[in-house]
mmCIF file of C-alpha atoms in Angstrom:
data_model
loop_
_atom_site.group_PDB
_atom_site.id
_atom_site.type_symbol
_atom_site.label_atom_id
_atom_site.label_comp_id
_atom_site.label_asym_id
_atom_site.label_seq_id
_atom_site.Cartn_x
_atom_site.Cartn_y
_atom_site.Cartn_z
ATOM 1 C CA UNK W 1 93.835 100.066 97.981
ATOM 2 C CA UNK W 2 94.502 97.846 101.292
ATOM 3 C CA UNK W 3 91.677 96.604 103.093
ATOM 4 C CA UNK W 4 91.624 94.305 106.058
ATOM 5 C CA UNK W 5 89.240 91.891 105.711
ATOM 6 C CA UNK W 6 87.081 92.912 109.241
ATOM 7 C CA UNK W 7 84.097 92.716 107.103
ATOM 8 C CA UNK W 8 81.849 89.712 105.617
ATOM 9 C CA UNK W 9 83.432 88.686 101.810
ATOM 10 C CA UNK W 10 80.546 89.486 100.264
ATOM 11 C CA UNK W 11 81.181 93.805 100.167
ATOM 12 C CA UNK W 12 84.614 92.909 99.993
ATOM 13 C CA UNK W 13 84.093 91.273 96.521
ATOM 14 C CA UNK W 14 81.664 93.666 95.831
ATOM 15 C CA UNK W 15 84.331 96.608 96.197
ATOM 16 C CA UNK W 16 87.323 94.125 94.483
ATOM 17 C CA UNK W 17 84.748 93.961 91.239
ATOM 18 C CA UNK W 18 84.380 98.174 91.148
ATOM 19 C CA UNK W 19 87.999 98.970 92.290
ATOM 20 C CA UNK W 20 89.962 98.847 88.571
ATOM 21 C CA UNK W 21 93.294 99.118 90.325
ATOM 22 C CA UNK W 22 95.366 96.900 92.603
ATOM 23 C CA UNK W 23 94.056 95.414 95.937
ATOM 24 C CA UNK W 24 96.018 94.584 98.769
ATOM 25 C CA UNK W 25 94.261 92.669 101.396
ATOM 26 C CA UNK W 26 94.895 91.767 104.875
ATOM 27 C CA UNK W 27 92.752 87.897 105.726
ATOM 28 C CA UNK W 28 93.365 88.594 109.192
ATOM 29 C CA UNK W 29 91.841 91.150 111.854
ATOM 30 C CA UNK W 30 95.158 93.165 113.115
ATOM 31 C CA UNK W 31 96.263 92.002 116.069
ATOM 32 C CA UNK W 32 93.404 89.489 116.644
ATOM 33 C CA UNK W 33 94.811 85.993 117.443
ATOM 34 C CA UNK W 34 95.277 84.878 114.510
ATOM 35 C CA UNK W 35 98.327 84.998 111.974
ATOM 36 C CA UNK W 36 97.738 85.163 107.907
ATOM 37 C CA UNK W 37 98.178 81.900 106.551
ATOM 38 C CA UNK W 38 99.056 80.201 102.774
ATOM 39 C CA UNK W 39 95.579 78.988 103.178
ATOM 40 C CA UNK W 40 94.032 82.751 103.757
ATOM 41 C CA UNK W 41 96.345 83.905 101.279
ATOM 42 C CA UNK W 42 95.083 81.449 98.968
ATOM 43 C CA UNK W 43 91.813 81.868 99.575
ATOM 44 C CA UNK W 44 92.046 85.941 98.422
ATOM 45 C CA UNK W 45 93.826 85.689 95.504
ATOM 46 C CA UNK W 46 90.759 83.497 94.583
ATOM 47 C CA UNK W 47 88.448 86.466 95.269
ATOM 48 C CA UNK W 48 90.554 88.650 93.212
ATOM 49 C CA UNK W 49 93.398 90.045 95.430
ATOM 50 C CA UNK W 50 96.452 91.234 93.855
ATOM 51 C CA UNK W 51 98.532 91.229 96.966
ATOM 52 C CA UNK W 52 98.253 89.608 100.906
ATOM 53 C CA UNK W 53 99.726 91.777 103.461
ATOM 54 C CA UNK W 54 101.232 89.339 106.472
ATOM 55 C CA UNK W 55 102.562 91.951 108.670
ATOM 56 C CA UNK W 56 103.078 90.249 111.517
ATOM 57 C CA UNK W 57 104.123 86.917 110.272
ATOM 58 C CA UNK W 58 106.959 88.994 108.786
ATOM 59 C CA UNK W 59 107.969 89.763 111.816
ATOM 60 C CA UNK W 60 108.802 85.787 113.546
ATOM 61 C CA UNK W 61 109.837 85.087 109.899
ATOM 62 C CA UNK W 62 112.715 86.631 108.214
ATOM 63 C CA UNK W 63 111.995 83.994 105.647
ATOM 64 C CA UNK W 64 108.127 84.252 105.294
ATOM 65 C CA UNK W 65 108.427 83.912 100.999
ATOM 66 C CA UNK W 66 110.087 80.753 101.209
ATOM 67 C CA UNK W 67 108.350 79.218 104.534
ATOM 68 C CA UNK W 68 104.892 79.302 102.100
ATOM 69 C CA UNK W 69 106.803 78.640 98.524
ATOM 70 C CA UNK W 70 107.992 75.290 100.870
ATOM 71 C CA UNK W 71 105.095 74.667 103.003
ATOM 72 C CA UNK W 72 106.973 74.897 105.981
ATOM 73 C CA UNK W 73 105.677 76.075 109.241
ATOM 74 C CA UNK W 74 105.320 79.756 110.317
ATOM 75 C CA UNK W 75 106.646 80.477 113.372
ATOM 76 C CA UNK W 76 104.642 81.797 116.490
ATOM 77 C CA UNK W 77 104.889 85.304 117.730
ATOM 78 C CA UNK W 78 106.695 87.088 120.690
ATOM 79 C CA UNK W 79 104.032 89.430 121.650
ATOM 80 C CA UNK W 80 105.862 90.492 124.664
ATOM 81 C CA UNK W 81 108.714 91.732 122.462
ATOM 82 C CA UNK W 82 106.454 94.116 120.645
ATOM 83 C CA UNK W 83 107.786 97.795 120.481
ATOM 84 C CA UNK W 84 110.162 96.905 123.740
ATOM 85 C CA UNK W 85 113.446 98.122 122.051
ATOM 86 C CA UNK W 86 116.087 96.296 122.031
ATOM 87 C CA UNK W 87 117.056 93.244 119.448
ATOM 88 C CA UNK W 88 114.556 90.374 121.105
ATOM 89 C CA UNK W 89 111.741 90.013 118.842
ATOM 90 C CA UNK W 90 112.901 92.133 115.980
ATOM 91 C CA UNK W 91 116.371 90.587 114.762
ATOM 92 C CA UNK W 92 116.207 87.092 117.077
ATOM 93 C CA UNK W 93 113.858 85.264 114.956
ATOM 94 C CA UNK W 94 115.792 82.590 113.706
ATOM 95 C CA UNK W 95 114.935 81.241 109.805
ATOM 96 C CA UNK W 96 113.140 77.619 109.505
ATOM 97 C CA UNK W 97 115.837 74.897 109.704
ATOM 98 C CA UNK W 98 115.088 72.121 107.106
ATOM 99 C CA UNK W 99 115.396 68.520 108.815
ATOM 100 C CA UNK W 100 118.272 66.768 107.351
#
């Protein structure tokens, strides 16, 4: 099951502790200001998540996995790009460049 976590935790748990097979949750409200984090990610697997959906933090990172496996930042979005055609905003994200 994949829920997006648009509700308080509390029924959200409550479902997590009656649903016997695996939970995919999204910490964020899609396409509300906010990008998933490490820390939101975190923060479900705690509750008993099995999986964190990003979506669109995949998008402005090629390299998501390793950005939060490093701690490195997570890049902002292009908004304007969205659904535009065209290679801006789909293949021009660039991957996180590690200071020397």
């Amino acid at each position: 099951m994949h829920l997006e976590a648009t509700l308080p935790e509390e029924p959200l748990v409550a479902l997590r502790r009656a649903w016997p097979g695996t939970l995919i949750v999204n910490p964020t409200v899609p396409m509300g200001p906010k990008q998933t984090t490490r820390a939101d990610a975190d923060h479900w697997l705690g509750l008993g998540a099995d999986l964190i959906s990003f979506g669109r933090a995949f998008i402005a990172n090629p390299d998501l996995v390793e950005r939060l496996r490093t701690g490195a930042p997570i890049a902002p979005l292009d908004e304007a790009t969205y659904c535009q055609g065209g290679d801006a905003g789909y293949i021009t994200y660039p991957a996180y460049q590690h200071a020397a």
